Structure formats: structure tokens, C-alpha cells
Amino acid sequence: DAGVTQSPTHLIKTRGQQVTLRCSPKSGHDTVSWYQQALGQGPQFIFQYYEEEERQRGNFPDRFSGHQFPNYSSELNVNALLLGDSALYLCASISGLAGATSTDTQYFGPGTRLTVL
Amino acid sequence: GNSVTQMEGPVTLSEEAFLTINCTYTATGYPSLFWYVQYPGEGLQLLLKATKADDKGSNKGFEATYRKETTSFHLEKGSVQVSDSAVYFCALAGNNRKLIWGLGTSLAVNP
């Protein structure tokens, strides 16, 4: 049973560029959330996708956008990169937003380390 | 809004010492509470969770009890090992399942 996978592992970009990160959820999961973890900080919620729609969004600018595909995989896109976007980007998956409760466990991928120079 | 306050680190202990990492929360409704662990160079792994008041989560010798009266979810282990060296995060989730995180506590265990 494959867990959550993310690609690439590491990425180096320059200011102003655009980046796309990818996530495949754990088998049986249909909801994907993205988090940004700056060095030495806790993760910050970016947004959550279910049924190919953004369902919730954290306090991130519109430069951050996403997509979910029919196979439940997801992409995170960041435009006009800033130095402050350097962070570990984590994807988490969970099953079934319908009937959601707080008790379900989110499973995390290993993350993509983005460095903006 | 919901928030999590976690004991600041770093925490340095000798092997076999007792560990406590404090976590308190502010939340509306009845959130679930989690401890995640992040080993060096790795992603986040669920360590334990508790989903209602007075529940005790436990795993790998770690325990935490959901205390609604004190809005706390302190992590404890009776005897730490070098392999427990990692960053520990306390988090809560409401019915929207958006995780709200503490800042993390770095633990270093010396042999």
C-alpha cells in the first residue's frame, strides 16, 4: 500500500519564476491538503482539495494555486516566487470529506524542499 | 480562532530520562488532538492522537491525555532513547480537518 508520495524531492528556483509541485495521495484517500513549513516553524495550511475543487484556503496569496485531478492526485503551483517562499512543502491526504470528522488521521508525504535564490 | 501553544525547545535529555513536552490549545467545539514527529530529513509522521476528552493516545512508549478542563495535551515518555531525537509537533483539527499546529519542540537525547 503506497503512502503519500511527492515530487520532486528538492527544487531550486530564482525569484520571479514559477514552480509546480506534485502529490499522489495514499491509496483510498480522495482529499489532499497542502502545507508550507518554513525552517524551524510548524506547518501552515495552504489549501485543501476534494472532488477537484478547492474547499478551504489558508492565509496565502493568490500566487499559490492548486489543482486536483480525477485520480485524486494534486498539484501546487506558486507564481512569481519570492525568497520567502523557500520552505518545505508538505502534502497530506485523508479519505472522504463527506461526513468528515475531526478524528481522521492525515497522512503526510516526505515533502518537497523548495529553495528560492 | 483555533490555536496551539507548545513548549519551546530545544530540549536536551540523557538516555532513559523522563520526557514531558507541554501543549495547550484554544478551540471551539470538540477538536481532535494529535502529536506528530519529524525525524531529521523526513516528513511528518503521526505519533498518537486523541479524539475526545479524557482519551489517552499512546504509541512507542509515548502517551498524551486529552484534558478538556485544562485544554492540554501534554506528551510524555518514561524513558527516552537516542532514537527519539526529533522535532515533535502538537496539532488540532476541527470538523473541517484543517490541522492547526504548534511551533514544534526539538528533542535531543544524548547517550
PDB file of C-alpha atoms in Angstrom:
ATOM      1  CA  ASP A   1       0.000   0.000   0.000  1.00  0.00           C
ATOM      2  CA  ALA A   2       1.715   3.146  -1.223  1.00  0.00           C
ATOM      3  CA  GLY A   3       1.707   6.068   1.106  1.00  0.00           C
ATOM      4  CA  VAL A   4       1.633   9.710   0.104  1.00  0.00           C
ATOM      5  CA  THR A   5       4.253  10.496  -2.500  1.00  0.00           C
ATOM      6  CA  GLN A   6       5.573  13.881  -3.574  1.00  0.00           C
ATOM      7  CA  SER A   7       7.809  15.068  -6.351  1.00  0.00           C
ATOM      8  CA  PRO A   8      10.325  16.441  -6.780  1.00  0.00           C
ATOM      9  CA  THR A   9      12.275  15.985  -3.565  1.00  0.00           C
ATOM     10  CA  HIS A  10      14.251  19.168  -3.953  1.00  0.00           C
ATOM     11  CA  LEU A  11      13.916  22.160  -6.208  1.00  0.00           C
ATOM     12  CA  ILE A  12      15.938  25.323  -6.688  1.00  0.00           C
ATOM     13  CA  LYS A  13      14.380  28.328  -8.419  1.00  0.00           C
ATOM     14  CA  THR A  14      15.128  32.015  -8.767  1.00  0.00           C
ATOM     15  CA  ARG A  15      12.937  34.929  -7.792  1.00  0.00           C
ATOM     16  CA  GLY A  16      10.087  35.597 -10.192  1.00  0.00           C
ATOM     17  CA  GLN A  17       9.962  32.074 -11.547  1.00  0.00           C
ATOM     18  CA  GLN A  18       7.055  29.698 -11.292  1.00  0.00           C
ATOM     19  CA  VAL A  19       7.060  26.222  -9.748  1.00  0.00           C
ATOM     20  CA  THR A  20       4.789  23.176  -9.765  1.00  0.00           C
ATOM     21  CA  LEU A  21       4.863  20.562  -7.037  1.00  0.00           C
ATOM     22  CA  ARG A  22       3.081  17.232  -7.262  1.00  0.00           C
ATOM     23  CA  CYS A  23       1.411  14.901  -4.810  1.00  0.00           C
ATOM     24  CA  SER A  24      -0.189  11.477  -5.015  1.00  0.00           C
ATOM     25  CA  PRO A  25      -2.400  10.625  -2.059  1.00  0.00           C
ATOM     26  CA  LYS A  26      -2.394   7.427  -0.075  1.00  0.00           C
ATOM     27  CA  SER A  27      -4.422   4.657  -1.658  1.00  0.00           C
ATOM     28  CA  GLY A  28      -8.093   5.081  -0.818  1.00  0.00           C
ATOM     29  CA  HIS A  29      -7.791   8.766   0.029  1.00  0.00           C
ATOM     30  CA  ASP A  30      -9.561  11.403  -2.026  1.00  0.00           C
ATOM     31  CA  THR A  31      -8.812  14.629  -0.168  1.00  0.00           C
ATOM     32  CA  VAL A  32      -5.487  16.414  -0.357  1.00  0.00           C
ATOM     33  CA  SER A  33      -4.188  19.289   1.738  1.00  0.00           C
ATOM     34  CA  TRP A  34      -1.048  21.325   1.200  1.00  0.00           C
ATOM     35  CA  TYR A  35       1.075  22.859   3.946  1.00  0.00           C
ATOM     36  CA  GLN A  36       4.092  25.155   3.949  1.00  0.00           C
ATOM     37  CA  GLN A  37       6.732  24.570   6.611  1.00  0.00           C
ATOM     38  CA  ALA A  38       9.366  27.256   6.925  1.00  0.00           C
ATOM     39  CA  LEU A  39      12.615  26.324   8.594  1.00  0.00           C
ATOM     40  CA  GLY A  40      12.169  25.940  12.338  1.00  0.00           C
ATOM     41  CA  GLN A  41       8.423  26.535  12.175  1.00  0.00           C
ATOM     42  CA  GLY A  42       5.274  24.461  12.280  1.00  0.00           C
ATOM     43  CA  PRO A  43       3.388  23.785   9.064  1.00  0.00           C
ATOM     44  CA  GLN A  44       0.942  26.392   7.789  1.00  0.00           C
ATOM     45  CA  PHE A  45      -2.193  25.297   5.938  1.00  0.00           C
ATOM     46  CA  ILE A  46      -2.313  26.461   2.322  1.00  0.00           C
ATOM     47  CA  PHE A  47      -5.445  24.815   0.919  1.00  0.00           C
ATOM     48  CA  GLN A  48      -7.420  21.605   0.661  1.00  0.00           C
ATOM     49  CA  TYR A  49      -8.841  19.867  -2.421  1.00  0.00           C
ATOM     50  CA  TYR A  50     -11.729  17.469  -2.686  1.00  0.00           C
ATOM     51  CA  GLU A  51     -13.670  16.410  -5.797  1.00  0.00           C
ATOM     52  CA  GLU A  52     -11.298  18.542  -7.876  1.00  0.00           C
ATOM     53  CA  GLU A  53     -12.324  21.732  -6.094  1.00  0.00           C
ATOM     54  CA  GLU A  54     -10.574  23.921  -3.565  1.00  0.00           C
ATOM     55  CA  ARG A  55     -12.629  23.515  -0.403  1.00  0.00           C
ATOM     56  CA  GLN A  56     -10.687  25.528   2.140  1.00  0.00           C
ATOM     57  CA  ARG A  57      -7.891  28.025   1.951  1.00  0.00           C
ATOM     58  CA  GLY A  58      -5.432  29.377   4.460  1.00  0.00           C
ATOM     59  CA  ASN A  59      -3.935  32.830   4.575  1.00  0.00           C
ATOM     60  CA  PHE A  60      -1.849  32.606   1.399  1.00  0.00           C
ATOM     61  CA  PRO A  61      -1.860  34.988  -1.576  1.00  0.00           C
ATOM     62  CA  ASP A  62      -3.315  34.151  -4.952  1.00  0.00           C
ATOM     63  CA  ARG A  63       0.170  33.367  -6.211  1.00  0.00           C
ATOM     64  CA  PHE A  64      -0.459  30.000  -4.615  1.00  0.00           C
ATOM     65  CA  SER A  65      -2.874  27.908  -6.614  1.00  0.00           C
ATOM     66  CA  GLY A  66      -3.651  24.261  -6.961  1.00  0.00           C
ATOM     67  CA  HIS A  67      -5.400  21.589  -8.851  1.00  0.00           C
ATOM     68  CA  GLN A  68      -6.753  18.137  -8.203  1.00  0.00           C
ATOM     69  CA  PHE A  69      -7.092  15.531 -10.911  1.00  0.00           C
ATOM     70  CA  PRO A  70      -9.723  12.815 -11.331  1.00  0.00           C
ATOM     71  CA  ASN A  71      -7.283  10.245  -9.892  1.00  0.00           C
ATOM     72  CA  TYR A  72      -7.115  12.431  -6.712  1.00  0.00           C
ATOM     73  CA  SER A  73      -3.516  13.476  -7.275  1.00  0.00           C
ATOM     74  CA  SER A  74      -2.822  17.156  -6.822  1.00  0.00           C
ATOM     75  CA  GLU A  75      -0.516  19.961  -7.874  1.00  0.00           C
ATOM     76  CA  LEU A  76       0.568  23.074  -6.051  1.00  0.00           C
ATOM     77  CA  ASN A  77       1.608  25.999  -8.229  1.00  0.00           C
ATOM     78  CA  VAL A  78       3.424  29.060  -6.999  1.00  0.00           C
ATOM     79  CA  ASN A  79       3.888  32.033  -9.338  1.00  0.00           C
ATOM     80  CA  ALA A  80       6.264  34.965  -9.077  1.00  0.00           C
ATOM     81  CA  LEU A  81       8.419  33.262  -6.484  1.00  0.00           C
ATOM     82  CA  LEU A  82       9.775  35.283  -3.583  1.00  0.00           C
ATOM     83  CA  LEU A  83      12.714  34.499  -1.350  1.00  0.00           C
ATOM     84  CA  GLY A  84      10.228  33.977   1.473  1.00  0.00           C
ATOM     85  CA  ASP A  85       8.632  31.091  -0.403  1.00  0.00           C
ATOM     86  CA  SER A  86      11.648  28.950   0.430  1.00  0.00           C
ATOM     87  CA  ALA A  87      10.268  26.164   2.603  1.00  0.00           C
ATOM     88  CA  LEU A  88       9.356  22.513   2.840  1.00  0.00           C
ATOM     89  CA  TYR A  89       6.024  21.934   1.118  1.00  0.00           C
ATOM     90  CA  LEU A  90       4.042  19.078   2.554  1.00  0.00           C
ATOM     91  CA  CYS A  91       1.121  17.225   1.090  1.00  0.00           C
ATOM     92  CA  ALA A  92      -1.311  15.341   3.303  1.00  0.00           C
ATOM     93  CA  SER A  93      -4.138  13.048   2.357  1.00  0.00           C
ATOM     94  CA  ILE A  94      -7.265  11.837   4.077  1.00  0.00           C
ATOM     95  CA  SER A  95     -10.338   9.981   2.973  1.00  0.00           C
ATOM     96  CA  GLY A  96     -13.789  11.331   2.326  1.00  0.00           C
ATOM     97  CA  LEU A  97     -14.638  14.918   3.027  1.00  0.00           C
ATOM     98  CA  ALA A  98     -18.294  13.938   3.063  1.00  0.00           C
ATOM     99  CA  GLY A  99     -19.207  13.073   6.610  1.00  0.00           C
ATOM    100  CA  ALA A 100     -15.897  14.478   7.708  1.00  0.00           C
ATOM    101  CA  THR A 101     -14.991  14.416  11.337  1.00  0.00           C
ATOM    102  CA  SER A 102     -12.008  15.744  13.193  1.00  0.00           C
ATOM    103  CA  THR A 103     -10.942  12.252  14.232  1.00  0.00           C
ATOM    104  CA  ASP A 104      -9.488  11.113  10.941  1.00  0.00           C
ATOM    105  CA  THR A 105      -5.737  10.940  10.586  1.00  0.00           C
ATOM    106  CA  GLN A 106      -3.980  12.865   7.853  1.00  0.00           C
ATOM    107  CA  TYR A 107      -1.014  11.104   6.284  1.00  0.00           C
ATOM    108  CA  PHE A 108       1.904  13.189   5.110  1.00  0.00           C
ATOM    109  CA  GLY A 109       4.319  12.799   2.274  1.00  0.00           C
ATOM    110  CA  PRO A 110       8.064  13.398   2.677  1.00  0.00           C
ATOM    111  CA  GLY A 111       7.765  16.915   1.309  1.00  0.00           C
ATOM    112  CA  THR A 112       9.396  18.976  -1.411  1.00  0.00           C
ATOM    113  CA  ARG A 113      12.190  21.286  -0.322  1.00  0.00           C
ATOM    114  CA  LEU A 114      11.937  24.491  -2.366  1.00  0.00           C
ATOM    115  CA  THR A 115      14.812  26.948  -2.340  1.00  0.00           C
ATOM    116  CA  VAL A 116      14.345  30.332  -3.975  1.00  0.00           C
ATOM    117  CA  LEU A 117      17.530  32.226  -4.769  1.00  0.00           C
TER     118      LEU A 117
ATOM    119  CA  GLY B   1      -9.846  31.090  16.173  1.00  0.00           C
ATOM    120  CA  ASN B   2      -8.219  27.791  16.991  1.00  0.00           C
ATOM    121  CA  SER B   3      -4.628  27.814  18.168  1.00  0.00           C
ATOM    122  CA  VAL B   4      -1.974  25.573  19.677  1.00  0.00           C
ATOM    123  CA  THR B   5       0.748  26.664  22.088  1.00  0.00           C
ATOM    124  CA  GLN B   6       3.634  24.322  22.506  1.00  0.00           C
ATOM    125  CA  MET B   7       6.581  24.299  24.852  1.00  0.00           C
ATOM    126  CA  GLU B   8       9.622  25.827  23.211  1.00  0.00           C
ATOM    127  CA  GLY B   9      12.783  23.891  22.801  1.00  0.00           C
ATOM    128  CA  PRO B  10      15.292  22.719  22.305  1.00  0.00           C
ATOM    129  CA  VAL B  11      15.022  20.049  24.950  1.00  0.00           C
ATOM    130  CA  THR B  12      18.146  18.052  25.725  1.00  0.00           C
ATOM    131  CA  LEU B  13      17.939  14.892  27.817  1.00  0.00           C
ATOM    132  CA  SER B  14      20.101  11.955  28.689  1.00  0.00           C
ATOM    133  CA  GLU B  15      19.042   8.494  27.617  1.00  0.00           C
ATOM    134  CA  GLU B  16      16.441   6.933  29.942  1.00  0.00           C
ATOM    135  CA  ALA B  17      15.313  10.323  31.267  1.00  0.00           C
ATOM    136  CA  PHE B  18      11.634  11.242  31.601  1.00  0.00           C
ATOM    137  CA  LEU B  19      10.193  13.464  28.895  1.00  0.00           C
ATOM    138  CA  THR B  20       7.343  15.965  29.057  1.00  0.00           C
ATOM    139  CA  ILE B  21       6.501  18.348  26.242  1.00  0.00           C
ATOM    140  CA  ASN B  22       3.664  20.708  27.112  1.00  0.00           C
ATOM    141  CA  CYS B  23       0.894  21.542  24.688  1.00  0.00           C
ATOM    142  CA  THR B  24      -2.186  23.673  25.308  1.00  0.00           C
ATOM    143  CA  TYR B  25      -4.879  24.645  22.864  1.00  0.00           C
ATOM    144  CA  THR B  26      -7.706  27.052  22.216  1.00  0.00           C
ATOM    145  CA  ALA B  27     -10.596  25.772  20.160  1.00  0.00           C
ATOM    146  CA  THR B  28     -14.312  25.993  19.593  1.00  0.00           C
ATOM    147  CA  GLY B  29     -16.275  22.792  19.601  1.00  0.00           C
ATOM    148  CA  TYR B  30     -14.637  19.429  20.132  1.00  0.00           C
ATOM    149  CA  PRO B  31     -11.393  19.148  18.213  1.00  0.00           C
ATOM    150  CA  SER B  32      -9.208  16.109  17.859  1.00  0.00           C
ATOM    151  CA  LEU B  33      -5.650  16.416  19.111  1.00  0.00           C
ATOM    152  CA  PHE B  34      -2.508  14.979  17.574  1.00  0.00           C
ATOM    153  CA  TRP B  35       1.183  14.614  18.155  1.00  0.00           C
ATOM    154  CA  TYR B  36       3.299  14.317  15.038  1.00  0.00           C
ATOM    155  CA  VAL B  37       7.027  13.621  14.933  1.00  0.00           C
ATOM    156  CA  GLN B  38       9.538  14.731  12.318  1.00  0.00           C
ATOM    157  CA  TYR B  39      12.840  12.895  12.248  1.00  0.00           C
ATOM    158  CA  PRO B  40      15.815  14.660  10.657  1.00  0.00           C
ATOM    159  CA  GLY B  41      15.372  14.943   6.896  1.00  0.00           C
ATOM    160  CA  GLU B  42      11.995  13.245   6.906  1.00  0.00           C
ATOM    161  CA  GLY B  43       8.330  14.200   6.641  1.00  0.00           C
ATOM    162  CA  LEU B  44       5.757  14.245   9.420  1.00  0.00           C
ATOM    163  CA  GLN B  45       4.593  11.009  10.999  1.00  0.00           C
ATOM    164  CA  LEU B  46       1.613  10.625  13.280  1.00  0.00           C
ATOM    165  CA  LEU B  47       2.813   9.632  16.730  1.00  0.00           C
ATOM    166  CA  LEU B  48      -0.513   9.473  18.555  1.00  0.00           C
ATOM    167  CA  LYS B  49      -3.932  11.066  18.717  1.00  0.00           C
ATOM    168  CA  ALA B  50      -6.947  11.519  20.961  1.00  0.00           C
ATOM    169  CA  THR B  51     -10.382  12.379  19.711  1.00  0.00           C
ATOM    170  CA  LYS B  52     -12.396  13.204  22.815  1.00  0.00           C
ATOM    171  CA  ALA B  53     -11.962  14.404  26.373  1.00  0.00           C
ATOM    172  CA  ASP B  54     -10.107  12.043  28.719  1.00  0.00           C
ATOM    173  CA  ASP B  55      -8.919   9.880  25.828  1.00  0.00           C
ATOM    174  CA  LYS B  56      -5.317   8.750  26.108  1.00  0.00           C
ATOM    175  CA  GLY B  57      -3.308   8.296  22.957  1.00  0.00           C
ATOM    176  CA  SER B  58      -0.236   6.087  23.111  1.00  0.00           C
ATOM    177  CA  ASN B  59       2.423   4.763  20.765  1.00  0.00           C
ATOM    178  CA  LYS B  60       6.066   3.665  21.026  1.00  0.00           C
ATOM    179  CA  GLY B  61       6.085   4.401  24.760  1.00  0.00           C
ATOM    180  CA  PHE B  62       4.744   7.919  24.303  1.00  0.00           C
ATOM    181  CA  GLU B  63       1.453   8.953  25.896  1.00  0.00           C
ATOM    182  CA  ALA B  64      -0.776  12.025  25.919  1.00  0.00           C
ATOM    183  CA  THR B  65      -4.147  12.584  27.577  1.00  0.00           C
ATOM    184  CA  TYR B  66      -6.793  14.932  26.202  1.00  0.00           C
ATOM    185  CA  ARG B  67      -7.638  17.207  29.129  1.00  0.00           C
ATOM    186  CA  LYS B  68     -10.581  19.417  28.315  1.00  0.00           C
ATOM    187  CA  GLU B  69     -10.648  21.104  31.729  1.00  0.00           C
ATOM    188  CA  THR B  70      -7.105  22.387  31.286  1.00  0.00           C
ATOM    189  CA  THR B  71      -7.203  22.454  27.452  1.00  0.00           C
ATOM    190  CA  SER B  72      -3.982  20.478  27.393  1.00  0.00           C
ATOM    191  CA  PHE B  73      -2.463  17.516  25.578  1.00  0.00           C
ATOM    192  CA  HIS B  74       1.000  17.072  27.084  1.00  0.00           C
ATOM    193  CA  LEU B  75       3.316  14.455  25.578  1.00  0.00           C
ATOM    194  CA  GLU B  76       5.168  12.130  27.979  1.00  0.00           C
ATOM    195  CA  LYS B  77       7.579   9.239  27.796  1.00  0.00           C
ATOM    196  CA  GLY B  78       9.017   7.475  30.778  1.00  0.00           C
ATOM    197  CA  SER B  79      12.422   6.619  29.332  1.00  0.00           C
ATOM    198  CA  VAL B  80      13.697   8.290  26.185  1.00  0.00           C
ATOM    199  CA  GLN B  81      16.173   6.761  23.758  1.00  0.00           C
ATOM    200  CA  VAL B  82      18.686   8.332  21.403  1.00  0.00           C
ATOM    201  CA  SER B  83      16.417   7.277  18.539  1.00  0.00           C
ATOM    202  CA  ASP B  84      13.681   9.576  19.898  1.00  0.00           C
ATOM    203  CA  SER B  85      15.708  12.622  18.869  1.00  0.00           C
ATOM    204  CA  ALA B  86      13.400  14.539  16.552  1.00  0.00           C
ATOM    205  CA  VAL B  87      11.046  17.518  16.380  1.00  0.00           C
ATOM    206  CA  TYR B  88       7.633  16.968  17.962  1.00  0.00           C
ATOM    207  CA  PHE B  89       4.550  18.894  16.849  1.00  0.00           C
ATOM    208  CA  CYS B  90       1.250  19.222  18.653  1.00  0.00           C
ATOM    209  CA  ALA B  91      -1.750  19.864  16.396  1.00  0.00           C
ATOM    210  CA  LEU B  92      -5.512  20.050  16.486  1.00  0.00           C
ATOM    211  CA  ALA B  93      -8.211  19.520  13.904  1.00  0.00           C
ATOM    212  CA  GLY B  94     -11.841  20.523  13.853  1.00  0.00           C
ATOM    213  CA  ASN B  95     -14.519  19.033  11.645  1.00  0.00           C
ATOM    214  CA  ASN B  96     -13.028  20.847   8.673  1.00  0.00           C
ATOM    215  CA  ARG B  97      -9.923  18.707   9.311  1.00  0.00           C
ATOM    216  CA  LYS B  98      -7.604  21.623   8.759  1.00  0.00           C
ATOM    217  CA  LEU B  99      -4.678  20.985  11.066  1.00  0.00           C
ATOM    218  CA  ILE B 100      -3.580  23.832  13.310  1.00  0.00           C
ATOM    219  CA  TRP B 101      -0.004  23.357  14.505  1.00  0.00           C
ATOM    220  CA  GLY B 102       2.252  24.332  17.326  1.00  0.00           C
ATOM    221  CA  LEU B 103       5.729  25.612  16.512  1.00  0.00           C
ATOM    222  CA  GLY B 104       7.387  22.302  17.296  1.00  0.00           C
ATOM    223  CA  THR B 105       9.760  21.212  20.042  1.00  0.00           C
ATOM    224  CA  SER B 106      13.170  19.880  19.164  1.00  0.00           C
ATOM    225  CA  LEU B 107      14.332  16.978  21.333  1.00  0.00           C
ATOM    226  CA  ALA B 108      17.926  15.799  21.504  1.00  0.00           C
ATOM    227  CA  VAL B 109      18.703  12.671  23.524  1.00  0.00           C
ATOM    228  CA  ASN B 110      22.309  12.060  24.445  1.00  0.00           C
ATOM    229  CA  PRO B 111      23.699   8.589  25.155  1.00  0.00           C
TER     230      PRO B 111
END
